[in-house]
Amino acid sequence: MAYQNLISEVKEHILYLTINREKALNALNKDTLAELADVVAFANKTDEVRGVIITGAGEKAFVAGADIKEFADYNGKQGKELAKRGQEQVFDAIENATKPFIAAINGFALGGGLELAMACHMRIAADNARLGLPEVTLGLIPGYGGTQRLTQLVGKGKAIEMITTANMITAADALAFGLVNHVVPQADLISKAEEILNLVKQRAPLAVSAAIKSVIAAVNNHNGYATEIEAFGKCFETADFKEGVAAFVEKRKAIFKGK
Ligand code: HXC
């Protein structure tokens, strides 16, 4: 797919997505968000994609936030619309995706950039990455779900400290706080994400989707236990369940078809 602000490529069932506005530290302007909405919808509906890796162009930034220059003269109504549209079309769409999204945080992940990483199902940070929600320095608060997802990931105390001080934290602190899954040298970032997705790719796709949906239900007050019971029952109706059990009994590797 050809985009202006994204590089998007599918290789061996992994969609590699690079936010490509290096001169603006990959800040999310309106066009980039619209392109992200498009590619997330594509990733969700095609069986060719089994997982997504999102990173930023260059070595300095993952994403340095929403494009500040673009909303400099917004009023309250426009601000609210910006947050609502972005959350629905991009951030919630990623979180509710049926396949895993991994943020490969290659540098600054600030404001909307950290919010993008937090909407992903997993986060891997380069050891030189810096993470933060500095919106209060602009007289704003996070608007792409950051107050909610940071609290889910690191708890109330640390979330309030990070948001109200606007301090950036190191990758090592992010790991200690549970904000990222792994920290690796920058050169190993994509291969670490691939290592995870290559394992997920061997598993039953419908079971992977059901697992993601059930976990997300736990953090979003969507009646997680009932969601899990329902999703668990549905797994028994899949051909992949029969294949998984048959493969176990026959002591061979399962070949899953996503059916
Ligand atoms: C627009 C940005 C930008 C941003 C950086 N740039 N961040 N442009 N929006 N969020 C641009 C700069 O203007 C500059 O372009 C170029 O990228 C390089 O940035 P510098 O500041 O010169 O780099 P450096 O001195 O190394 O500082 C890096 C930085 C700093 C610490 C990351 O750029 C910074 O603080 N950026 C803003 C971070 C931020 O506040 N993010 C939250 C945004 S609000 P020019 O052309 O000027 O040289 C947000 C709200 C989300 O995300 C919710 C919305 C609903």
PDB file of C-alpha atoms and ligand atoms in Angstrom:
ATOM      1  CA  MET A   1       0.000   0.000   0.000  1.00  0.00           C
ATOM      2  CA  ALA A   2       1.266   3.460  -0.826  1.00  0.00           C
ATOM      3  CA  TYR A   3       0.930   6.078   1.895  1.00  0.00           C
ATOM      4  CA  GLN A   4       2.462   9.526   2.281  1.00  0.00           C
ATOM      5  CA  ASN A   5       3.359   9.322   5.956  1.00  0.00           C
ATOM      6  CA  LEU A   6       3.622   5.591   6.541  1.00  0.00           C
ATOM      7  CA  ILE A   7       5.743   2.815   5.143  1.00  0.00           C
ATOM      8  CA  SER A   8       3.689  -0.342   5.141  1.00  0.00           C
ATOM      9  CA  GLU A   9       4.849  -3.759   4.001  1.00  0.00           C
ATOM     10  CA  VAL A  10       3.667  -7.325   4.615  1.00  0.00           C
ATOM     11  CA  LYS A  11       6.402  -9.980   4.813  1.00  0.00           C
ATOM     12  CA  GLU A  12       5.772 -13.529   5.945  1.00  0.00           C
ATOM     13  CA  HIS A  13       2.418 -12.594   7.467  1.00  0.00           C
ATOM     14  CA  ILE A  14       3.832  -9.700   9.507  1.00  0.00           C
ATOM     15  CA  LEU A  15       2.765  -6.158   8.660  1.00  0.00           C
ATOM     16  CA  TYR A  16       5.695  -3.793   9.189  1.00  0.00           C
ATOM     17  CA  LEU A  17       4.434  -0.290   9.755  1.00  0.00           C
ATOM     18  CA  THR A  18       6.779   2.694  10.018  1.00  0.00           C
ATOM     19  CA  ILE A  19       5.523   6.180  10.888  1.00  0.00           C
ATOM     20  CA  ASN A  20       7.530   8.161   8.387  1.00  0.00           C
ATOM     21  CA  ARG A  21       7.730  11.874   9.278  1.00  0.00           C
ATOM     22  CA  GLU A  22      11.265  11.848  10.535  1.00  0.00           C
ATOM     23  CA  LYS A  23      11.784  15.630  10.279  1.00  0.00           C
ATOM     24  CA  ALA A  24       8.856  16.207  12.652  1.00  0.00           C
ATOM     25  CA  LEU A  25       9.973  13.295  14.873  1.00  0.00           C
ATOM     26  CA  ASN A  26       7.094  11.273  13.390  1.00  0.00           C
ATOM     27  CA  ALA A  27       4.459  13.489  15.022  1.00  0.00           C
ATOM     28  CA  LEU A  28       0.922  12.359  14.284  1.00  0.00           C
ATOM     29  CA  ASN A  29      -0.779  14.890  12.051  1.00  0.00           C
ATOM     30  CA  LYS A  30      -4.288  14.468  10.646  1.00  0.00           C
ATOM     31  CA  ASP A  31      -3.114  12.774   7.453  1.00  0.00           C
ATOM     32  CA  THR A  32      -0.955  10.288   9.329  1.00  0.00           C
ATOM     33  CA  LEU A  33      -3.854   9.403  11.606  1.00  0.00           C
ATOM     34  CA  ALA A  34      -6.147   8.875   8.609  1.00  0.00           C
ATOM     35  CA  GLU A  35      -3.549   6.616   7.010  1.00  0.00           C
ATOM     36  CA  LEU A  36      -3.092   4.733  10.267  1.00  0.00           C
ATOM     37  CA  ALA A  37      -6.866   4.202  10.485  1.00  0.00           C
ATOM     38  CA  ASP A  38      -6.809   2.794   6.970  1.00  0.00           C
ATOM     39  CA  VAL A  39      -3.915   0.417   7.497  1.00  0.00           C
ATOM     40  CA  VAL A  40      -5.220  -0.807  10.863  1.00  0.00           C
ATOM     41  CA  ALA A  41      -8.576  -1.639   9.227  1.00  0.00           C
ATOM     42  CA  PHE A  42      -6.690  -3.467   6.467  1.00  0.00           C
ATOM     43  CA  ALA A  43      -4.566  -5.435   8.951  1.00  0.00           C
ATOM     44  CA  ASN A  44      -7.683  -6.433  10.821  1.00  0.00           C
ATOM     45  CA  LYS A  45      -9.595  -7.773   7.868  1.00  0.00           C
ATOM     46  CA  THR A  46      -6.917  -9.647   5.937  1.00  0.00           C
ATOM     47  CA  ASP A  47      -5.868 -13.183   6.869  1.00  0.00           C
ATOM     48  CA  GLU A  48      -2.540 -12.507   5.208  1.00  0.00           C
ATOM     49  CA  VAL A  49      -1.555 -10.439   8.266  1.00  0.00           C
ATOM     50  CA  ARG A  50      -0.988 -12.386  11.498  1.00  0.00           C
ATOM     51  CA  GLY A  51       0.678  -9.620  13.486  1.00  0.00           C
ATOM     52  CA  VAL A  52       1.797  -6.011  13.207  1.00  0.00           C
ATOM     53  CA  ILE A  53       4.993  -4.216  14.209  1.00  0.00           C
ATOM     54  CA  ILE A  54       4.776  -0.427  14.501  1.00  0.00           C
ATOM     55  CA  THR A  55       7.906   1.695  14.712  1.00  0.00           C
ATOM     56  CA  GLY A  56       9.105   5.208  13.854  1.00  0.00           C
ATOM     57  CA  ALA A  57      11.403   6.273  11.031  1.00  0.00           C
ATOM     58  CA  GLY A  58      14.980   7.155  11.970  1.00  0.00           C
ATOM     59  CA  GLU A  59      16.853   6.536  15.180  1.00  0.00           C
ATOM     60  CA  LYS A  60      15.605   9.433  17.274  1.00  0.00           C
ATOM     61  CA  ALA A  61      11.877   9.048  17.723  1.00  0.00           C
ATOM     62  CA  PHE A  62       9.122   6.497  17.749  1.00  0.00           C
ATOM     63  CA  VAL A  63       6.493   9.259  17.737  1.00  0.00           C
ATOM     64  CA  ALA A  64       6.954  12.616  19.543  1.00  0.00           C
ATOM     65  CA  GLY A  65       3.204  13.074  19.993  1.00  0.00           C
ATOM     66  CA  ALA A  66       0.286  14.559  18.166  1.00  0.00           C
ATOM     67  CA  ASP A  67       1.351  17.293  15.758  1.00  0.00           C
ATOM     68  CA  ILE A  68       1.289  20.325  18.045  1.00  0.00           C
ATOM     69  CA  LYS A  69       1.435  22.811  15.159  1.00  0.00           C
ATOM     70  CA  GLU A  70      -1.766  21.415  13.712  1.00  0.00           C
ATOM     71  CA  PHE A  71      -4.005  21.896  16.742  1.00  0.00           C
ATOM     72  CA  ALA A  72      -2.468  25.157  17.985  1.00  0.00           C
ATOM     73  CA  ASP A  73      -5.652  27.176  17.299  1.00  0.00           C
ATOM     74  CA  TYR A  74      -8.288  24.548  18.085  1.00  0.00           C
ATOM     75  CA  ASN A  75     -11.275  25.327  20.302  1.00  0.00           C
ATOM     76  CA  GLY A  76     -12.859  22.943  22.813  1.00  0.00           C
ATOM     77  CA  LYS A  77     -15.229  21.345  20.322  1.00  0.00           C
ATOM     78  CA  GLN A  78     -12.453  20.695  17.819  1.00  0.00           C
ATOM     79  CA  GLY A  79     -10.202  19.298  20.543  1.00  0.00           C
ATOM     80  CA  LYS A  80     -12.911  16.909  21.661  1.00  0.00           C
ATOM     81  CA  GLU A  81     -13.532  15.777  18.083  1.00  0.00           C
ATOM     82  CA  LEU A  82      -9.795  15.265  17.538  1.00  0.00           C
ATOM     83  CA  ALA A  83      -9.577  12.978  20.560  1.00  0.00           C
ATOM     84  CA  LYS A  84     -12.790  11.088  19.795  1.00  0.00           C
ATOM     85  CA  ARG A  85     -12.000  10.458  16.141  1.00  0.00           C
ATOM     86  CA  GLY A  86      -8.424   9.396  16.889  1.00  0.00           C
ATOM     87  CA  GLN A  87      -9.440   7.101  19.718  1.00  0.00           C
ATOM     88  CA  GLU A  88     -12.182   5.387  17.740  1.00  0.00           C
ATOM     89  CA  GLN A  89     -10.446   5.038  14.386  1.00  0.00           C
ATOM     90  CA  VAL A  90      -6.884   4.345  15.466  1.00  0.00           C
ATOM     91  CA  PHE A  91      -6.185   3.750  19.146  1.00  0.00           C
ATOM     92  CA  ASP A  92      -9.261   1.684  20.060  1.00  0.00           C
ATOM     93  CA  ALA A  93      -9.136  -0.016  16.655  1.00  0.00           C
ATOM     94  CA  ILE A  94      -5.610  -1.218  17.439  1.00  0.00           C
ATOM     95  CA  GLU A  95      -6.488  -2.350  20.941  1.00  0.00           C
ATOM     96  CA  ASN A  96      -9.561  -4.229  19.689  1.00  0.00           C
ATOM     97  CA  ALA A  97      -7.695  -5.810  16.781  1.00  0.00           C
ATOM     98  CA  THR A  98      -7.966  -9.550  16.281  1.00  0.00           C
ATOM     99  CA  LYS A  99      -4.204 -10.001  15.917  1.00  0.00           C
ATOM    100  CA  PRO A 100      -1.306  -8.775  18.022  1.00  0.00           C
ATOM    101  CA  PHE A 101       0.176  -5.335  17.482  1.00  0.00           C
ATOM    102  CA  ILE A 102       3.666  -4.703  18.875  1.00  0.00           C
ATOM    103  CA  ALA A 103       5.100  -1.215  19.330  1.00  0.00           C
ATOM    104  CA  ALA A 104       8.850  -1.204  18.653  1.00  0.00           C
ATOM    105  CA  ILE A 105       9.801   1.983  20.506  1.00  0.00           C
ATOM    106  CA  ASN A 106      12.970   3.186  18.808  1.00  0.00           C
ATOM    107  CA  GLY A 107      13.363   6.562  20.556  1.00  0.00           C
ATOM    108  CA  PHE A 108      11.094   9.268  21.995  1.00  0.00           C
ATOM    109  CA  ALA A 109       7.556   8.010  22.644  1.00  0.00           C
ATOM    110  CA  LEU A 110       5.800  11.114  23.920  1.00  0.00           C
ATOM    111  CA  GLY A 111       2.186  12.195  24.273  1.00  0.00           C
ATOM    112  CA  GLY A 112       0.158  10.664  21.449  1.00  0.00           C
ATOM    113  CA  GLY A 113       3.252   8.582  20.613  1.00  0.00           C
ATOM    114  CA  LEU A 114       3.250   6.832  23.966  1.00  0.00           C
ATOM    115  CA  GLU A 115      -0.532   6.582  23.678  1.00  0.00           C
ATOM    116  CA  LEU A 116      -0.073   4.797  20.347  1.00  0.00           C
ATOM    117  CA  ALA A 117       2.439   2.408  21.906  1.00  0.00           C
ATOM    118  CA  MET A 118       0.078   1.783  24.838  1.00  0.00           C
ATOM    119  CA  ALA A 119      -2.814   0.979  22.495  1.00  0.00           C
ATOM    120  CA  CYS A 120      -0.656  -1.831  21.069  1.00  0.00           C
ATOM    121  CA  HIS A 121      -0.848  -5.222  22.752  1.00  0.00           C
ATOM    122  CA  MET A 122       2.880  -5.342  23.549  1.00  0.00           C
ATOM    123  CA  ARG A 123       5.736  -2.856  23.742  1.00  0.00           C
ATOM    124  CA  ILE A 124       9.442  -3.371  23.203  1.00  0.00           C
ATOM    125  CA  ALA A 125      11.739  -0.429  23.843  1.00  0.00           C
ATOM    126  CA  ALA A 126      15.220   0.346  22.606  1.00  0.00           C
ATOM    127  CA  ASP A 127      17.537   0.916  25.562  1.00  0.00           C
ATOM    128  CA  ASN A 128      17.924   4.608  24.586  1.00  0.00           C
ATOM    129  CA  ALA A 129      14.148   5.257  24.346  1.00  0.00           C
ATOM    130  CA  ARG A 130      12.466   7.945  26.437  1.00  0.00           C
ATOM    131  CA  LEU A 131       8.779   7.705  27.311  1.00  0.00           C
ATOM    132  CA  GLY A 132       6.379  10.262  28.700  1.00  0.00           C
ATOM    133  CA  LEU A 133       3.061  12.075  28.572  1.00  0.00           C
ATOM    134  CA  PRO A 134       4.107  15.761  28.534  1.00  0.00           C
ATOM    135  CA  GLU A 135       0.708  17.220  27.597  1.00  0.00           C
ATOM    136  CA  VAL A 136       0.418  19.325  30.779  1.00  0.00           C
ATOM    137  CA  THR A 137       3.434  21.333  29.563  1.00  0.00           C
ATOM    138  CA  LEU A 138       1.095  22.509  26.781  1.00  0.00           C
ATOM    139  CA  GLY A 139      -1.868  23.105  29.082  1.00  0.00           C
ATOM    140  CA  LEU A 140      -3.474  19.858  27.910  1.00  0.00           C
ATOM    141  CA  ILE A 141      -3.960  16.333  29.147  1.00  0.00           C
ATOM    142  CA  PRO A 142      -3.524  13.112  27.165  1.00  0.00           C
ATOM    143  CA  GLY A 143      -6.479  12.685  24.792  1.00  0.00           C
ATOM    144  CA  TYR A 144      -5.813   9.450  22.949  1.00  0.00           C
ATOM    145  CA  GLY A 145      -6.580   7.207  25.922  1.00  0.00           C
ATOM    146  CA  GLY A 146      -3.339   7.901  27.786  1.00  0.00           C
ATOM    147  CA  THR A 147      -4.831   8.587  31.206  1.00  0.00           C
ATOM    148  CA  GLN A 148      -6.633   5.248  31.059  1.00  0.00           C
ATOM    149  CA  ARG A 149      -4.032   2.990  29.481  1.00  0.00           C
ATOM    150  CA  LEU A 150      -1.099   4.344  31.519  1.00  0.00           C
ATOM    151  CA  THR A 151      -3.098   3.750  34.696  1.00  0.00           C
ATOM    152  CA  GLN A 152      -3.917   0.200  33.573  1.00  0.00           C
ATOM    153  CA  LEU A 153      -0.267  -0.512  32.838  1.00  0.00           C
ATOM    154  CA  VAL A 154       1.595   1.154  35.723  1.00  0.00           C
ATOM    155  CA  GLY A 155      -1.101   1.847  38.360  1.00  0.00           C
ATOM    156  CA  LYS A 156      -2.619   5.056  39.676  1.00  0.00           C
ATOM    157  CA  GLY A 157       0.345   6.481  41.612  1.00  0.00           C
ATOM    158  CA  LYS A 158       2.961   6.225  38.887  1.00  0.00           C
ATOM    159  CA  ALA A 159       0.465   7.306  36.209  1.00  0.00           C
ATOM    160  CA  ILE A 160      -0.431  10.468  38.097  1.00  0.00           C
ATOM    161  CA  GLU A 161       3.242  11.200  38.780  1.00  0.00           C
ATOM    162  CA  MET A 162       4.228  10.755  35.120  1.00  0.00           C
ATOM    163  CA  ILE A 163       1.298  12.798  33.780  1.00  0.00           C
ATOM    164  CA  THR A 164       1.385  15.669  36.285  1.00  0.00           C
ATOM    165  CA  THR A 165       5.175  16.096  36.304  1.00  0.00           C
ATOM    166  CA  ALA A 166       5.442  15.503  32.513  1.00  0.00           C
ATOM    167  CA  ASN A 167       8.738  13.764  33.234  1.00  0.00           C
ATOM    168  CA  MET A 168      10.188  11.453  30.612  1.00  0.00           C
ATOM    169  CA  ILE A 169      11.279   8.084  31.910  1.00  0.00           C
ATOM    170  CA  THR A 170      14.052   5.809  30.656  1.00  0.00           C
ATOM    171  CA  ALA A 171      13.467   2.454  28.995  1.00  0.00           C
ATOM    172  CA  ALA A 172      14.881   0.757  32.105  1.00  0.00           C
ATOM    173  CA  ASP A 173      12.326   2.513  34.326  1.00  0.00           C
ATOM    174  CA  ALA A 174       9.560   1.703  31.833  1.00  0.00           C
ATOM    175  CA  LEU A 175      10.519  -1.966  32.132  1.00  0.00           C
ATOM    176  CA  ALA A 176      10.546  -1.790  35.922  1.00  0.00           C
ATOM    177  CA  PHE A 177       7.110  -0.086  35.890  1.00  0.00           C
ATOM    178  CA  GLY A 178       5.605  -2.731  33.559  1.00  0.00           C
ATOM    179  CA  LEU A 179       5.093  -0.148  30.836  1.00  0.00           C
ATOM    180  CA  VAL A 180       7.167  -2.150  28.316  1.00  0.00           C
ATOM    181  CA  ASN A 181       7.602  -5.909  27.929  1.00  0.00           C
ATOM    182  CA  HIS A 182      11.276  -5.921  26.948  1.00  0.00           C
ATOM    183  CA  VAL A 183      14.223  -3.558  26.539  1.00  0.00           C
ATOM    184  CA  VAL A 184      16.834  -4.371  23.900  1.00  0.00           C
ATOM    185  CA  PRO A 185      19.608  -2.532  22.034  1.00  0.00           C
ATOM    186  CA  GLN A 186      18.094  -0.408  19.266  1.00  0.00           C
ATOM    187  CA  ALA A 187      19.594  -2.666  16.567  1.00  0.00           C
ATOM    188  CA  ASP A 188      17.710  -5.676  17.973  1.00  0.00           C
ATOM    189  CA  LEU A 189      14.315  -4.015  18.283  1.00  0.00           C
ATOM    190  CA  ILE A 190      12.624  -5.421  15.194  1.00  0.00           C
ATOM    191  CA  SER A 191      14.133  -8.887  15.569  1.00  0.00           C
ATOM    192  CA  LYS A 192      12.836  -9.078  19.157  1.00  0.00           C
ATOM    193  CA  ALA A 193       9.337  -8.175  17.928  1.00  0.00           C
ATOM    194  CA  GLU A 194       9.673 -10.757  15.133  1.00  0.00           C
ATOM    195  CA  GLU A 195      10.743 -13.397  17.623  1.00  0.00           C
ATOM    196  CA  ILE A 196       7.461 -12.895  19.512  1.00  0.00           C
ATOM    197  CA  LEU A 197       5.258 -12.765  16.400  1.00  0.00           C
ATOM    198  CA  ASN A 198       6.950 -15.819  14.899  1.00  0.00           C
ATOM    199  CA  LEU A 199       5.806 -17.785  17.941  1.00  0.00           C
ATOM    200  CA  VAL A 200       2.285 -16.332  17.785  1.00  0.00           C
ATOM    201  CA  LYS A 201       2.135 -17.207  14.069  1.00  0.00           C
ATOM    202  CA  GLN A 202       2.501 -20.903  14.924  1.00  0.00           C
ATOM    203  CA  ARG A 203      -0.563 -20.825  17.193  1.00  0.00           C
ATOM    204  CA  ALA A 204      -4.234 -21.176  16.251  1.00  0.00           C
ATOM    205  CA  PRO A 205      -5.297 -17.751  14.882  1.00  0.00           C
ATOM    206  CA  LEU A 206      -8.862 -17.823  16.188  1.00  0.00           C
ATOM    207  CA  ALA A 207      -7.622 -18.818  19.639  1.00  0.00           C
ATOM    208  CA  VAL A 208      -5.079 -15.969  19.522  1.00  0.00           C
ATOM    209  CA  SER A 209      -7.893 -13.516  18.688  1.00  0.00           C
ATOM    210  CA  ALA A 210     -10.103 -14.911  21.447  1.00  0.00           C
ATOM    211  CA  ALA A 211      -7.256 -14.575  23.953  1.00  0.00           C
ATOM    212  CA  ILE A 212      -6.571 -10.943  23.011  1.00  0.00           C
ATOM    213  CA  LYS A 213     -10.284 -10.091  23.186  1.00  0.00           C
ATOM    214  CA  SER A 214     -10.618 -11.679  26.639  1.00  0.00           C
ATOM    215  CA  VAL A 215      -7.540  -9.918  28.054  1.00  0.00           C
ATOM    216  CA  ILE A 216      -8.665  -6.552  26.685  1.00  0.00           C
ATOM    217  CA  ALA A 217     -12.100  -7.136  28.238  1.00  0.00           C
ATOM    218  CA  ALA A 218     -10.343  -7.453  31.613  1.00  0.00           C
ATOM    219  CA  VAL A 219      -8.785  -4.002  31.400  1.00  0.00           C
ATOM    220  CA  ASN A 220     -11.770  -2.213  29.867  1.00  0.00           C
ATOM    221  CA  ASN A 221     -14.596  -3.253  32.216  1.00  0.00           C
ATOM    222  CA  HIS A 222     -16.175  -5.333  29.490  1.00  0.00           C
ATOM    223  CA  ASN A 223     -17.200  -8.199  31.759  1.00  0.00           C
ATOM    224  CA  GLY A 224     -13.965 -10.104  31.270  1.00  0.00           C
ATOM    225  CA  TYR A 225     -14.947 -13.387  32.932  1.00  0.00           C
ATOM    226  CA  ALA A 226     -18.098 -13.712  30.812  1.00  0.00           C
ATOM    227  CA  THR A 227     -16.133 -12.732  27.700  1.00  0.00           C
ATOM    228  CA  GLU A 228     -13.601 -15.458  28.452  1.00  0.00           C
ATOM    229  CA  ILE A 229     -16.277 -18.141  29.016  1.00  0.00           C
ATOM    230  CA  GLU A 230     -18.026 -17.214  25.751  1.00  0.00           C
ATOM    231  CA  ALA A 231     -14.752 -17.121  23.780  1.00  0.00           C
ATOM    232  CA  PHE A 232     -13.579 -20.393  25.352  1.00  0.00           C
ATOM    233  CA  GLY A 233     -16.778 -22.144  24.259  1.00  0.00           C
ATOM    234  CA  LYS A 234     -16.449 -20.832  20.692  1.00  0.00           C
ATOM    235  CA  CYS A 235     -12.936 -22.284  20.416  1.00  0.00           C
ATOM    236  CA  PHE A 236     -14.454 -25.788  20.573  1.00  0.00           C
ATOM    237  CA  GLU A 237     -16.366 -25.049  17.375  1.00  0.00           C
ATOM    238  CA  THR A 238     -13.204 -24.375  15.359  1.00  0.00           C
ATOM    239  CA  ALA A 239     -11.475 -26.841  13.033  1.00  0.00           C
ATOM    240  CA  ASP A 240      -8.187 -25.647  14.538  1.00  0.00           C
ATOM    241  CA  PHE A 241      -9.219 -26.996  17.951  1.00  0.00           C
ATOM    242  CA  LYS A 242      -9.754 -30.449  16.420  1.00  0.00           C
ATOM    243  CA  GLU A 243      -6.429 -30.139  14.593  1.00  0.00           C
ATOM    244  CA  GLY A 244      -4.601 -29.031  17.756  1.00  0.00           C
ATOM    245  CA  VAL A 245      -5.881 -31.979  19.773  1.00  0.00           C
ATOM    246  CA  ALA A 246      -5.295 -34.464  16.912  1.00  0.00           C
ATOM    247  CA  ALA A 247      -1.730 -33.188  16.502  1.00  0.00           C
ATOM    248  CA  PHE A 248      -1.090 -33.611  20.230  1.00  0.00           C
ATOM    249  CA  VAL A 249      -2.433 -37.186  20.234  1.00  0.00           C
ATOM    250  CA  GLU A 250      -0.520 -38.066  17.049  1.00  0.00           C
ATOM    251  CA  LYS A 251       2.660 -36.442  18.415  1.00  0.00           C
ATOM    252  CA  ARG A 252       3.067 -34.123  15.418  1.00  0.00           C
ATOM    253  CA  LYS A 253       3.105 -30.368  14.813  1.00  0.00           C
ATOM    254  CA  ALA A 254      -0.354 -28.840  14.352  1.00  0.00           C
ATOM    255  CA  ILE A 255      -1.159 -27.162  11.060  1.00  0.00           C
ATOM    256  CA  PHE A 256      -3.642 -24.417  11.798  1.00  0.00           C
ATOM    257  CA  LYS A 257      -5.860 -22.848   9.175  1.00  0.00           C
ATOM    258  CA  GLY A 258      -7.583 -20.082  11.133  1.00  0.00           C
ATOM    259  CA  LYS A 259     -10.932 -21.878  10.825  1.00  0.00           C
TER     260      LYS A 259
HETATM  261  C1  HXC B   1       4.996  18.837  15.862  1.00  0.00           C
HETATM  262  C2  HXC B   1       7.149  18.300  16.439  1.00  0.00           C
HETATM  263  C3  HXC B   1       6.689  17.573  17.562  1.00  0.00           C
HETATM  264  C4  HXC B   1       5.274  17.503  17.757  1.00  0.00           C
HETATM  265  C5  HXC B   1       8.835  17.500  17.547  1.00  0.00           C
HETATM  266  N1  HXC B   1       8.481  18.220  16.473  1.00  0.00           N
HETATM  267  N2  HXC B   1       7.775  17.087  18.229  1.00  0.00           N
HETATM  268  N3  HXC B   1       6.299  18.927  15.602  1.00  0.00           N
HETATM  269  N4  HXC B   1       4.491  18.139  16.896  1.00  0.00           N
HETATM  270  N5  HXC B   1       4.751  16.790  18.769  1.00  0.00           N
HETATM  271  C6  HXC B   1       9.357  18.861  15.481  1.00  0.00           C
HETATM  272  C7  HXC B   1      10.031  20.107  16.006  1.00  0.00           C
HETATM  273  O1  HXC B   1       9.167  21.216  15.900  1.00  0.00           O
HETATM  274  C8  HXC B   1      11.235  20.216  15.098  1.00  0.00           C
HETATM  275  O2  HXC B   1      10.858  20.702  13.837  1.00  0.00           O
HETATM  276  C9  HXC B   1      11.621  18.757  14.893  1.00  0.00           C
HETATM  277  O3  HXC B   1      10.456  17.985  15.177  1.00  0.00           O
HETATM  278  C10 HXC B   1      12.740  18.297  15.805  1.00  0.00           C
HETATM  279  O4  HXC B   1      12.382  18.580  17.146  1.00  0.00           O
HETATM  280  P1  HXC B   1      13.302  19.395  18.140  1.00  0.00           P
HETATM  281  O5  HXC B   1      12.429  19.897  19.222  1.00  0.00           O
HETATM  282  O6  HXC B   1      14.150  20.385  17.411  1.00  0.00           O
HETATM  283  O7  HXC B   1      14.245  18.231  18.701  1.00  0.00           O
HETATM  284  P2  HXC B   1      14.940  18.127  20.130  1.00  0.00           P
HETATM  285  O8  HXC B   1      15.448  19.460  20.575  1.00  0.00           O
HETATM  286  O9  HXC B   1      15.908  16.996  20.035  1.00  0.00           O
HETATM  287  O10 HXC B   1      13.759  17.713  21.124  1.00  0.00           O
HETATM  288  C11 HXC B   1      13.095  16.507  20.978  1.00  0.00           C
HETATM  289  C12 HXC B   1      11.776  16.524  21.835  1.00  0.00           C
HETATM  290  C13 HXC B   1      10.972  17.780  21.465  1.00  0.00           C
HETATM  291  C14 HXC B   1      12.144  16.511  23.307  1.00  0.00           C
HETATM  292  C15 HXC B   1      11.038  15.215  21.500  1.00  0.00           C
HETATM  293  O11 HXC B   1      10.825  17.831  20.044  1.00  0.00           O
HETATM  294  C16 HXC B   1       9.608  17.829  22.088  1.00  0.00           C
HETATM  295  O12 HXC B   1       9.478  18.089  23.278  1.00  0.00           O
HETATM  296  N6  HXC B   1       8.567  17.616  21.289  1.00  0.00           N
HETATM  297  C17 HXC B   1       7.197  17.758  21.709  1.00  0.00           C
HETATM  298  C18 HXC B   1       6.783  16.612  22.590  1.00  0.00           C
HETATM  299  C19 HXC B   1       5.357  16.773  23.083  1.00  0.00           C
HETATM  300  O13 HXC B   1       5.023  17.732  23.795  1.00  0.00           O
HETATM  301  N7  HXC B   1       4.451  15.826  22.726  1.00  0.00           N
HETATM  302  C20 HXC B   1       3.085  15.845  23.117  1.00  0.00           C
HETATM  303  C21 HXC B   1       2.258  16.559  22.075  1.00  0.00           C
HETATM  304  S1  HXC B   1       0.572  16.749  22.563  1.00  0.00           S
HETATM  305  P3  HXC B   1      11.270  22.197  13.334  1.00  0.00           P
HETATM  306  O14 HXC B   1      10.724  22.267  11.939  1.00  0.00           O
HETATM  307  O15 HXC B   1      10.591  23.121  14.286  1.00  0.00           O
HETATM  308  O16 HXC B   1      12.749  22.217  13.436  1.00  0.00           O
HETATM  309  C22 HXC B   1      -0.100  15.258  22.271  1.00  0.00           C
HETATM  310  C23 HXC B   1      -1.570  15.161  22.556  1.00  0.00           C
HETATM  311  C24 HXC B   1      -2.147  13.819  22.201  1.00  0.00           C
HETATM  312  O17 HXC B   1       0.518  14.323  21.863  1.00  0.00           O
HETATM  313  C25 HXC B   1      -3.652  13.792  22.344  1.00  0.00           C
HETATM  314  C26 HXC B   1      -4.395  14.408  21.210  1.00  0.00           C
HETATM  315  C27 HXC B   1      -5.885  14.184  21.248  1.00  0.00           C
END
